[in-house]
Amino acid sequence: MNSVTNGPARAGRRPVIGICARTAPVTLQGGDLVVTLALQSHVAYLSEAGCTPLLLPLLPGAEALAGRLDGLLVPGGPDLDPALYGQDAHPATRAVGPDADRTELALVRTALDAGLPVLAICRGMQLLNVLHGGTLHQHLSDVTGHDGHRPNTPAFTLGRHPLKLRPGSRIAAVLDEDEPETACHHHQAVDRLGDGLTVTGWAGDGTVEAVEVTDHPFAIGVQWESGQTADKRLHQALAQAAGSPKNKQTAEISDS
């Protein structure tokens, strides 16, 4: 059994939420550097919700850190290596490399097995699908015939689409509104759904926008850019799940 050694019941401490880090080149003070980073809004939203965010570099063995977490956030990032789901790369696919992908897959698998709450955003949702044996559309506009999910504009622009949510789903409860809308920027999406996942949200063109791990207390994947807007509801829901009595009980059982 995977051990969650520091559950949220410990001395009333703030739940610790791991954030899978991304690696990117930056220019700082005139120098070119490669840095390990997370979107500041993820850090701020989780902190405001009463959690302690913890940046997790995707190094071999990172899955062992799941035992020190109360929840996991898997953010957007580069494309997954299509070899992981048995395909050759599309010309538009921009994968960084399989090593970080495999580390992140192992980390998410360990977190799910331990019953930890997981929020997977954009690339994170795609990774969740591949982890469960699913595949991806590598270039969504080839399927939809439009670039509305990643607008082709000179500046970074979010695509806006009305959402259809499955009644009674966890994501419907989190958003809790009659006419929700995405704020997305992605060129890949779920093709074949992985085993053990349930689709709980769609765009009008049929693109899968939300999935949930069936029979898991809280494991949600969303295709839109949660964290790129002022909407904090998903981060707050993750924080609430990480600090819930049920999660505390799971941690205590795994620690025994």
PDB file of C-alpha atoms in Angstrom:
ATOM      1  CA  MET A   1       0.000   0.000   0.000  1.00  0.00           C
ATOM      2  CA  ASN A   2       1.230   3.509  -0.807  1.00  0.00           C
ATOM      3  CA  SER A   3       1.919   5.353   2.397  1.00  0.00           C
ATOM      4  CA  VAL A   4       0.669   8.901   2.946  1.00  0.00           C
ATOM      5  CA  THR A   5       2.847   9.715   5.918  1.00  0.00           C
ATOM      6  CA  ASN A   6       1.853  13.291   6.633  1.00  0.00           C
ATOM      7  CA  GLY A   7      -1.931  13.503   6.287  1.00  0.00           C
ATOM      8  CA  PRO A   8      -3.802  16.749   6.890  1.00  0.00           C
ATOM      9  CA  ALA A   9      -4.832  15.644  10.372  1.00  0.00           C
ATOM     10  CA  ARG A  10      -1.308  16.351  11.631  1.00  0.00           C
ATOM     11  CA  ALA A  11      -1.479  19.095  14.273  1.00  0.00           C
ATOM     12  CA  GLY A  12      -3.949  21.188  12.266  1.00  0.00           C
ATOM     13  CA  ARG A  13      -1.331  22.076   9.666  1.00  0.00           C
ATOM     14  CA  ARG A  14      -2.232  23.473   6.255  1.00  0.00           C
ATOM     15  CA  PRO A  15      -2.738  20.787   3.598  1.00  0.00           C
ATOM     16  CA  VAL A  16       0.264  20.467   1.291  1.00  0.00           C
ATOM     17  CA  ILE A  17      -0.555  20.536  -2.424  1.00  0.00           C
ATOM     18  CA  GLY A  18       2.148  19.428  -4.821  1.00  0.00           C
ATOM     19  CA  ILE A  19       2.390  21.317  -8.126  1.00  0.00           C
ATOM     20  CA  CYS A  20       4.169  19.507 -10.959  1.00  0.00           C
ATOM     21  CA  ALA A  21       6.904  21.861 -12.111  1.00  0.00           C
ATOM     22  CA  ARG A  22       7.679  22.870 -15.678  1.00  0.00           C
ATOM     23  CA  THR A  23      11.109  23.599 -17.131  1.00  0.00           C
ATOM     24  CA  ALA A  24      11.536  26.531 -19.505  1.00  0.00           C
ATOM     25  CA  PRO A  25      14.197  28.887 -20.884  1.00  0.00           C
ATOM     26  CA  VAL A  26      14.044  32.474 -19.639  1.00  0.00           C
ATOM     27  CA  THR A  27      16.121  35.630 -19.951  1.00  0.00           C
ATOM     28  CA  LEU A  28      16.899  37.193 -16.574  1.00  0.00           C
ATOM     29  CA  GLN A  29      19.145  40.202 -16.027  1.00  0.00           C
ATOM     30  CA  GLY A  30      20.483  39.798 -19.541  1.00  0.00           C
ATOM     31  CA  GLY A  31      21.375  36.124 -19.113  1.00  0.00           C
ATOM     32  CA  ASP A  32      19.776  33.097 -20.729  1.00  0.00           C
ATOM     33  CA  LEU A  33      18.758  30.528 -18.139  1.00  0.00           C
ATOM     34  CA  VAL A  34      16.734  27.341 -17.876  1.00  0.00           C
ATOM     35  CA  VAL A  35      14.461  27.401 -14.844  1.00  0.00           C
ATOM     36  CA  THR A  36      12.064  25.138 -12.996  1.00  0.00           C
ATOM     37  CA  LEU A  37       8.819  26.993 -12.403  1.00  0.00           C
ATOM     38  CA  ALA A  38       5.083  27.047 -11.704  1.00  0.00           C
ATOM     39  CA  LEU A  39       2.442  29.571 -12.686  1.00  0.00           C
ATOM     40  CA  GLN A  40       2.230  32.085  -9.846  1.00  0.00           C
ATOM     41  CA  SER A  41      -1.568  32.042  -9.884  1.00  0.00           C
ATOM     42  CA  HIS A  42      -1.574  28.323  -8.987  1.00  0.00           C
ATOM     43  CA  VAL A  43       0.638  29.110  -6.010  1.00  0.00           C
ATOM     44  CA  ALA A  44      -1.408  32.137  -4.968  1.00  0.00           C
ATOM     45  CA  TYR A  45      -4.845  30.537  -5.386  1.00  0.00           C
ATOM     46  CA  LEU A  46      -3.899  27.453  -3.375  1.00  0.00           C
ATOM     47  CA  SER A  47      -2.283  29.570  -0.664  1.00  0.00           C
ATOM     48  CA  GLU A  48      -5.369  31.786  -0.451  1.00  0.00           C
ATOM     49  CA  ALA A  49      -7.464  28.624  -0.110  1.00  0.00           C
ATOM     50  CA  GLY A  50      -5.522  27.622   3.008  1.00  0.00           C
ATOM     51  CA  CYS A  51      -2.939  25.247   1.515  1.00  0.00           C
ATOM     52  CA  THR A  52       0.830  25.158   1.299  1.00  0.00           C
ATOM     53  CA  PRO A  53       1.884  24.776  -2.360  1.00  0.00           C
ATOM     54  CA  LEU A  54       4.985  22.642  -2.969  1.00  0.00           C
ATOM     55  CA  LEU A  55       6.831  22.775  -6.300  1.00  0.00           C
ATOM     56  CA  LEU A  56       7.755  19.273  -7.539  1.00  0.00           C
ATOM     57  CA  PRO A  57      10.543  19.071 -10.148  1.00  0.00           C
ATOM     58  CA  LEU A  58       9.961  16.107 -12.456  1.00  0.00           C
ATOM     59  CA  LEU A  59      13.071  14.160 -11.509  1.00  0.00           C
ATOM     60  CA  PRO A  60      13.278  10.355 -11.350  1.00  0.00           C
ATOM     61  CA  GLY A  61      11.727   9.101  -8.137  1.00  0.00           C
ATOM     62  CA  ALA A  62       9.419  12.120  -7.709  1.00  0.00           C
ATOM     63  CA  GLU A  63       6.512   9.730  -7.126  1.00  0.00           C
ATOM     64  CA  ALA A  64       7.983   8.932  -3.704  1.00  0.00           C
ATOM     65  CA  LEU A  65       7.012  12.456  -2.640  1.00  0.00           C
ATOM     66  CA  ALA A  66       3.315  11.637  -2.976  1.00  0.00           C
ATOM     67  CA  GLY A  67       3.483  10.281   0.566  1.00  0.00           C
ATOM     68  CA  ARG A  68       4.147  13.803   1.839  1.00  0.00           C
ATOM     69  CA  LEU A  69       1.255  15.421  -0.026  1.00  0.00           C
ATOM     70  CA  ASP A  70      -2.419  15.991   0.666  1.00  0.00           C
ATOM     71  CA  GLY A  71      -3.257  16.738  -2.958  1.00  0.00           C
ATOM     72  CA  LEU A  72      -1.715  17.226  -6.398  1.00  0.00           C
ATOM     73  CA  LEU A  73      -2.126  19.842  -9.126  1.00  0.00           C
ATOM     74  CA  VAL A  74      -0.948  18.867 -12.618  1.00  0.00           C
ATOM     75  CA  PRO A  75      -0.787  22.050 -14.714  1.00  0.00           C
ATOM     76  CA  GLY A  76      -0.567  22.830 -18.405  1.00  0.00           C
ATOM     77  CA  GLY A  77       2.672  22.449 -20.310  1.00  0.00           C
ATOM     78  CA  PRO A  78       4.219  20.967 -23.449  1.00  0.00           C
ATOM     79  CA  ASP A  79       2.710  18.160 -25.489  1.00  0.00           C
ATOM     80  CA  LEU A  80       3.117  14.592 -24.287  1.00  0.00           C
ATOM     81  CA  ASP A  81       5.421  12.303 -26.239  1.00  0.00           C
ATOM     82  CA  PRO A  82       2.959  10.547 -28.604  1.00  0.00           C
ATOM     83  CA  ALA A  83       4.994   7.336 -28.348  1.00  0.00           C
ATOM     84  CA  LEU A  84       3.421   6.995 -24.886  1.00  0.00           C
ATOM     85  CA  TYR A  85       0.086   6.299 -26.565  1.00  0.00           C
ATOM     86  CA  GLY A  86       1.423   4.425 -29.582  1.00  0.00           C
ATOM     87  CA  GLN A  87       1.540   7.169 -32.212  1.00  0.00           C
ATOM     88  CA  ASP A  88       4.127   8.940 -34.326  1.00  0.00           C
ATOM     89  CA  ALA A  89       4.464  12.672 -33.825  1.00  0.00           C
ATOM     90  CA  HIS A  90       2.278  15.058 -35.809  1.00  0.00           C
ATOM     91  CA  PRO A  91       4.271  17.960 -37.377  1.00  0.00           C
ATOM     92  CA  ALA A  92       2.562  20.348 -34.936  1.00  0.00           C
ATOM     93  CA  THR A  93       3.377  18.284 -31.828  1.00  0.00           C
ATOM     94  CA  ARG A  94       5.893  19.950 -29.515  1.00  0.00           C
ATOM     95  CA  ALA A  95       6.958  17.364 -26.953  1.00  0.00           C
ATOM     96  CA  VAL A  96       9.936  18.099 -24.718  1.00  0.00           C
ATOM     97  CA  GLY A  97      10.972  14.517 -23.967  1.00  0.00           C
ATOM     98  CA  PRO A  98       9.717  11.241 -22.555  1.00  0.00           C
ATOM     99  CA  ASP A  99      11.689  11.251 -19.283  1.00  0.00           C
ATOM    100  CA  ALA A 100       9.698  14.043 -17.615  1.00  0.00           C
ATOM    101  CA  ASP A 101       6.489  12.582 -19.049  1.00  0.00           C
ATOM    102  CA  ARG A 102       7.159   9.181 -17.496  1.00  0.00           C
ATOM    103  CA  THR A 103       8.076  10.750 -14.161  1.00  0.00           C
ATOM    104  CA  GLU A 104       4.867  12.759 -14.133  1.00  0.00           C
ATOM    105  CA  LEU A 105       2.823   9.703 -15.104  1.00  0.00           C
ATOM    106  CA  ALA A 106       4.342   7.769 -12.202  1.00  0.00           C
ATOM    107  CA  LEU A 107       3.681  10.630  -9.787  1.00  0.00           C
ATOM    108  CA  VAL A 108       0.030  10.951 -10.813  1.00  0.00           C
ATOM    109  CA  ARG A 109      -0.462   7.172 -10.693  1.00  0.00           C
ATOM    110  CA  THR A 110       0.941   7.048  -7.150  1.00  0.00           C
ATOM    111  CA  ALA A 111      -1.213   9.984  -6.045  1.00  0.00           C
ATOM    112  CA  LEU A 112      -4.359   8.364  -7.442  1.00  0.00           C
ATOM    113  CA  ASP A 113      -3.537   5.000  -5.884  1.00  0.00           C
ATOM    114  CA  ALA A 114      -3.113   6.742  -2.531  1.00  0.00           C
ATOM    115  CA  GLY A 115      -6.542   8.362  -2.865  1.00  0.00           C
ATOM    116  CA  LEU A 116      -5.128  11.888  -2.973  1.00  0.00           C
ATOM    117  CA  PRO A 117      -7.243  14.635  -4.545  1.00  0.00           C
ATOM    118  CA  VAL A 118      -5.913  15.473  -8.023  1.00  0.00           C
ATOM    119  CA  LEU A 119      -6.670  18.446 -10.269  1.00  0.00           C
ATOM    120  CA  ALA A 120      -5.265  18.025 -13.799  1.00  0.00           C
ATOM    121  CA  ILE A 121      -5.316  21.080 -16.089  1.00  0.00           C
ATOM    122  CA  CYS A 122      -4.879  21.170 -19.888  1.00  0.00           C
ATOM    123  CA  ARG A 123      -1.782  18.978 -20.485  1.00  0.00           C
ATOM    124  CA  GLY A 124      -2.585  17.497 -17.084  1.00  0.00           C
ATOM    125  CA  MET A 125      -5.955  16.247 -18.315  1.00  0.00           C
ATOM    126  CA  GLN A 126      -4.325  14.806 -21.436  1.00  0.00           C
ATOM    127  CA  LEU A 127      -1.763  13.042 -19.253  1.00  0.00           C
ATOM    128  CA  LEU A 128      -4.585  11.669 -17.081  1.00  0.00           C
ATOM    129  CA  ASN A 129      -6.195  10.194 -20.191  1.00  0.00           C
ATOM    130  CA  VAL A 130      -2.939   8.659 -21.463  1.00  0.00           C
ATOM    131  CA  LEU A 131      -2.244   7.246 -17.984  1.00  0.00           C
ATOM    132  CA  HIS A 132      -5.529   5.340 -18.268  1.00  0.00           C
ATOM    133  CA  GLY A 133      -4.727   3.969 -21.718  1.00  0.00           C
ATOM    134  CA  GLY A 134      -6.391   6.673 -23.792  1.00  0.00           C
ATOM    135  CA  THR A 135      -5.109   8.524 -26.860  1.00  0.00           C
ATOM    136  CA  LEU A 136      -5.037  12.139 -28.025  1.00  0.00           C
ATOM    137  CA  HIS A 137      -5.919  14.171 -31.074  1.00  0.00           C
ATOM    138  CA  GLN A 138      -2.470  15.623 -31.719  1.00  0.00           C
ATOM    139  CA  HIS A 139      -3.710  18.660 -33.643  1.00  0.00           C
ATOM    140  CA  LEU A 140      -7.295  19.494 -32.794  1.00  0.00           C
ATOM    141  CA  SER A 141      -7.966  21.847 -35.696  1.00  0.00           C
ATOM    142  CA  ASP A 142      -7.501  18.879 -38.052  1.00  0.00           C
ATOM    143  CA  VAL A 143     -10.585  17.383 -36.388  1.00  0.00           C
ATOM    144  CA  THR A 144     -12.738  20.445 -35.675  1.00  0.00           C
ATOM    145  CA  GLY A 145     -11.833  22.512 -38.731  1.00  0.00           C
ATOM    146  CA  HIS A 146     -11.215  25.647 -36.655  1.00  0.00           C
ATOM    147  CA  ASP A 147      -8.642  27.109 -34.273  1.00  0.00           C
ATOM    148  CA  GLY A 148     -11.097  28.314 -31.658  1.00  0.00           C
ATOM    149  CA  HIS A 149      -9.507  26.214 -28.900  1.00  0.00           C
ATOM    150  CA  ARG A 150      -6.133  27.888 -29.516  1.00  0.00           C
ATOM    151  CA  PRO A 151      -6.787  31.134 -31.366  1.00  0.00           C
ATOM    152  CA  ASN A 152      -4.158  31.934 -34.000  1.00  0.00           C
ATOM    153  CA  THR A 153      -3.422  35.492 -32.909  1.00  0.00           C
ATOM    154  CA  PRO A 154      -0.145  37.434 -32.490  1.00  0.00           C
ATOM    155  CA  ALA A 155      -0.653  37.644 -28.717  1.00  0.00           C
ATOM    156  CA  PHE A 156      -1.648  34.865 -26.330  1.00  0.00           C
ATOM    157  CA  THR A 157      -5.434  34.653 -26.558  1.00  0.00           C
ATOM    158  CA  LEU A 158      -7.840  32.384 -24.726  1.00  0.00           C
ATOM    159  CA  GLY A 159     -10.585  30.662 -26.696  1.00  0.00           C
ATOM    160  CA  ARG A 160     -14.071  30.948 -25.218  1.00  0.00           C
ATOM    161  CA  HIS A 161     -16.601  28.137 -25.573  1.00  0.00           C
ATOM    162  CA  PRO A 162     -19.884  27.371 -23.798  1.00  0.00           C
ATOM    163  CA  LEU A 163     -19.623  24.183 -21.755  1.00  0.00           C
ATOM    164  CA  LYS A 164     -22.065  21.332 -21.501  1.00  0.00           C
ATOM    165  CA  LEU A 165     -21.597  19.548 -18.168  1.00  0.00           C
ATOM    166  CA  ARG A 166     -22.852  16.145 -17.062  1.00  0.00           C
ATOM    167  CA  PRO A 167     -25.571  16.687 -14.430  1.00  0.00           C
ATOM    168  CA  GLY A 168     -24.574  15.373 -11.030  1.00  0.00           C
ATOM    169  CA  SER A 169     -20.840  15.352 -11.864  1.00  0.00           C
ATOM    170  CA  ARG A 170     -18.249  16.781  -9.528  1.00  0.00           C
ATOM    171  CA  ILE A 171     -17.229  19.459 -12.033  1.00  0.00           C
ATOM    172  CA  ALA A 172     -20.859  20.562 -12.372  1.00  0.00           C
ATOM    173  CA  ALA A 173     -21.036  20.919  -8.588  1.00  0.00           C
ATOM    174  CA  VAL A 174     -17.781  22.902  -8.481  1.00  0.00           C
ATOM    175  CA  LEU A 175     -18.778  25.365 -11.211  1.00  0.00           C
ATOM    176  CA  ASP A 176     -22.442  25.481 -10.106  1.00  0.00           C
ATOM    177  CA  GLU A 177     -23.771  27.726 -12.876  1.00  0.00           C
ATOM    178  CA  ASP A 178     -26.275  27.389 -15.691  1.00  0.00           C
ATOM    179  CA  GLU A 179     -24.060  28.569 -18.580  1.00  0.00           C
ATOM    180  CA  PRO A 180     -20.393  27.856 -17.817  1.00  0.00           C
ATOM    181  CA  GLU A 181     -17.728  28.794 -20.334  1.00  0.00           C
ATOM    182  CA  THR A 182     -14.194  27.621 -21.023  1.00  0.00           C
ATOM    183  CA  ALA A 183     -11.106  29.816 -21.263  1.00  0.00           C
ATOM    184  CA  CYS A 184      -8.841  27.530 -23.253  1.00  0.00           C
ATOM    185  CA  HIS A 185      -5.583  27.512 -25.206  1.00  0.00           C
ATOM    186  CA  HIS A 186      -4.836  24.001 -26.453  1.00  0.00           C
ATOM    187  CA  HIS A 187      -4.233  22.287 -29.762  1.00  0.00           C
ATOM    188  CA  GLN A 188      -4.555  18.717 -28.480  1.00  0.00           C
ATOM    189  CA  ALA A 189      -7.477  16.921 -26.846  1.00  0.00           C
ATOM    190  CA  VAL A 190      -8.836  13.540 -25.780  1.00  0.00           C
ATOM    191  CA  ASP A 191      -9.437  11.125 -28.660  1.00  0.00           C
ATOM    192  CA  ARG A 192     -10.058   7.621 -27.261  1.00  0.00           C
ATOM    193  CA  LEU A 193     -11.099   7.874 -23.633  1.00  0.00           C
ATOM    194  CA  GLY A 194      -9.006   5.937 -21.144  1.00  0.00           C
ATOM    195  CA  ASP A 195     -10.418   3.106 -19.054  1.00  0.00           C
ATOM    196  CA  GLY A 196     -11.777   4.184 -15.697  1.00  0.00           C
ATOM    197  CA  LEU A 197     -12.515   7.747 -16.797  1.00  0.00           C
ATOM    198  CA  THR A 198     -15.880   9.443 -17.281  1.00  0.00           C
ATOM    199  CA  VAL A 199     -16.396  12.419 -19.588  1.00  0.00           C
ATOM    200  CA  THR A 200     -18.204  15.139 -17.639  1.00  0.00           C
ATOM    201  CA  GLY A 201     -17.803  18.189 -19.889  1.00  0.00           C
ATOM    202  CA  TRP A 202     -17.889  19.002 -23.616  1.00  0.00           C
ATOM    203  CA  ALA A 203     -17.521  22.014 -25.864  1.00  0.00           C
ATOM    204  CA  GLY A 204     -20.171  22.646 -28.489  1.00  0.00           C
ATOM    205  CA  ASP A 205     -18.045  21.026 -31.197  1.00  0.00           C
ATOM    206  CA  GLY A 206     -17.823  17.811 -29.180  1.00  0.00           C
ATOM    207  CA  THR A 207     -14.312  18.352 -27.823  1.00  0.00           C
ATOM    208  CA  VAL A 208     -13.913  16.710 -24.407  1.00  0.00           C
ATOM    209  CA  GLU A 209     -13.392  19.483 -21.871  1.00  0.00           C
ATOM    210  CA  ALA A 210     -13.630  17.641 -18.546  1.00  0.00           C
ATOM    211  CA  VAL A 211     -13.066  14.105 -17.295  1.00  0.00           C
ATOM    212  CA  GLU A 212     -13.212  12.494 -13.873  1.00  0.00           C
ATOM    213  CA  VAL A 213     -11.625   9.325 -12.544  1.00  0.00           C
ATOM    214  CA  THR A 214     -14.549   7.013 -11.905  1.00  0.00           C
ATOM    215  CA  ASP A 215     -14.989   5.947  -8.275  1.00  0.00           C
ATOM    216  CA  HIS A 216     -12.212   8.272  -7.045  1.00  0.00           C
ATOM    217  CA  PRO A 217     -13.115  10.755  -4.275  1.00  0.00           C
ATOM    218  CA  PHE A 218     -11.705  13.759  -6.193  1.00  0.00           C
ATOM    219  CA  ALA A 219      -9.756  13.414  -9.446  1.00  0.00           C
ATOM    220  CA  ILE A 220     -10.798  15.945 -12.070  1.00  0.00           C
ATOM    221  CA  GLY A 221      -9.234  16.831 -15.408  1.00  0.00           C
ATOM    222  CA  VAL A 222     -10.184  20.025 -17.243  1.00  0.00           C
ATOM    223  CA  GLN A 223      -8.979  21.052 -20.673  1.00  0.00           C
ATOM    224  CA  TRP A 224      -9.308  24.785 -20.105  1.00  0.00           C
ATOM    225  CA  GLU A 225      -6.665  27.086 -18.646  1.00  0.00           C
ATOM    226  CA  SER A 226      -7.692  27.180 -15.007  1.00  0.00           C
ATOM    227  CA  GLY A 227      -5.200  29.579 -13.450  1.00  0.00           C
ATOM    228  CA  GLN A 228      -5.036  31.907 -16.447  1.00  0.00           C
ATOM    229  CA  THR A 229      -8.178  33.730 -15.295  1.00  0.00           C
ATOM    230  CA  ALA A 230      -9.461  35.078 -11.987  1.00  0.00           C
ATOM    231  CA  ASP A 231     -11.693  32.023 -11.488  1.00  0.00           C
ATOM    232  CA  LYS A 232     -10.441  30.229  -8.365  1.00  0.00           C
ATOM    233  CA  ARG A 233     -13.232  27.683  -7.922  1.00  0.00           C
ATOM    234  CA  LEU A 234     -11.261  24.617  -9.012  1.00  0.00           C
ATOM    235  CA  HIS A 235      -8.304  25.507  -6.799  1.00  0.00           C
ATOM    236  CA  GLN A 236     -10.658  26.052  -3.877  1.00  0.00           C
ATOM    237  CA  ALA A 237     -12.336  22.711  -4.529  1.00  0.00           C
ATOM    238  CA  LEU A 238      -8.960  20.953  -4.588  1.00  0.00           C
ATOM    239  CA  ALA A 239      -8.004  22.651  -1.321  1.00  0.00           C
ATOM    240  CA  GLN A 240     -11.294  21.639   0.271  1.00  0.00           C
ATOM    241  CA  ALA A 241     -10.856  18.019  -0.851  1.00  0.00           C
ATOM    242  CA  ALA A 242      -7.278  17.967   0.468  1.00  0.00           C
ATOM    243  CA  GLY A 243      -8.422  19.118   3.890  1.00  0.00           C
ATOM    244  CA  SER A 244     -11.620  17.104   4.091  1.00  0.00           C
ATOM    245  CA  PRO A 245     -12.245  14.653   6.962  1.00  0.00           C
ATOM    246  CA  LYS A 246     -12.486  11.818   4.396  1.00  0.00           C
ATOM    247  CA  ASN A 247      -9.020  12.641   3.091  1.00  0.00           C
ATOM    248  CA  LYS A 248      -7.712  12.806   6.633  1.00  0.00           C
ATOM    249  CA  GLN A 249      -9.157   9.380   7.355  1.00  0.00           C
ATOM    250  CA  THR A 250      -7.509   7.946   4.220  1.00  0.00           C
ATOM    251  CA  ALA A 251      -4.181   9.409   5.285  1.00  0.00           C
ATOM    252  CA  GLU A 252      -4.440   7.931   8.772  1.00  0.00           C
ATOM    253  CA  ILE A 253      -5.322   4.471   7.426  1.00  0.00           C
ATOM    254  CA  SER A 254      -2.422   4.540   4.941  1.00  0.00           C
ATOM    255  CA  ASP A 255      -0.076   5.700   7.682  1.00  0.00           C
ATOM    256  CA  SER A 256      -0.982   2.795   9.977  1.00  0.00           C
TER     257      SER A 256
END
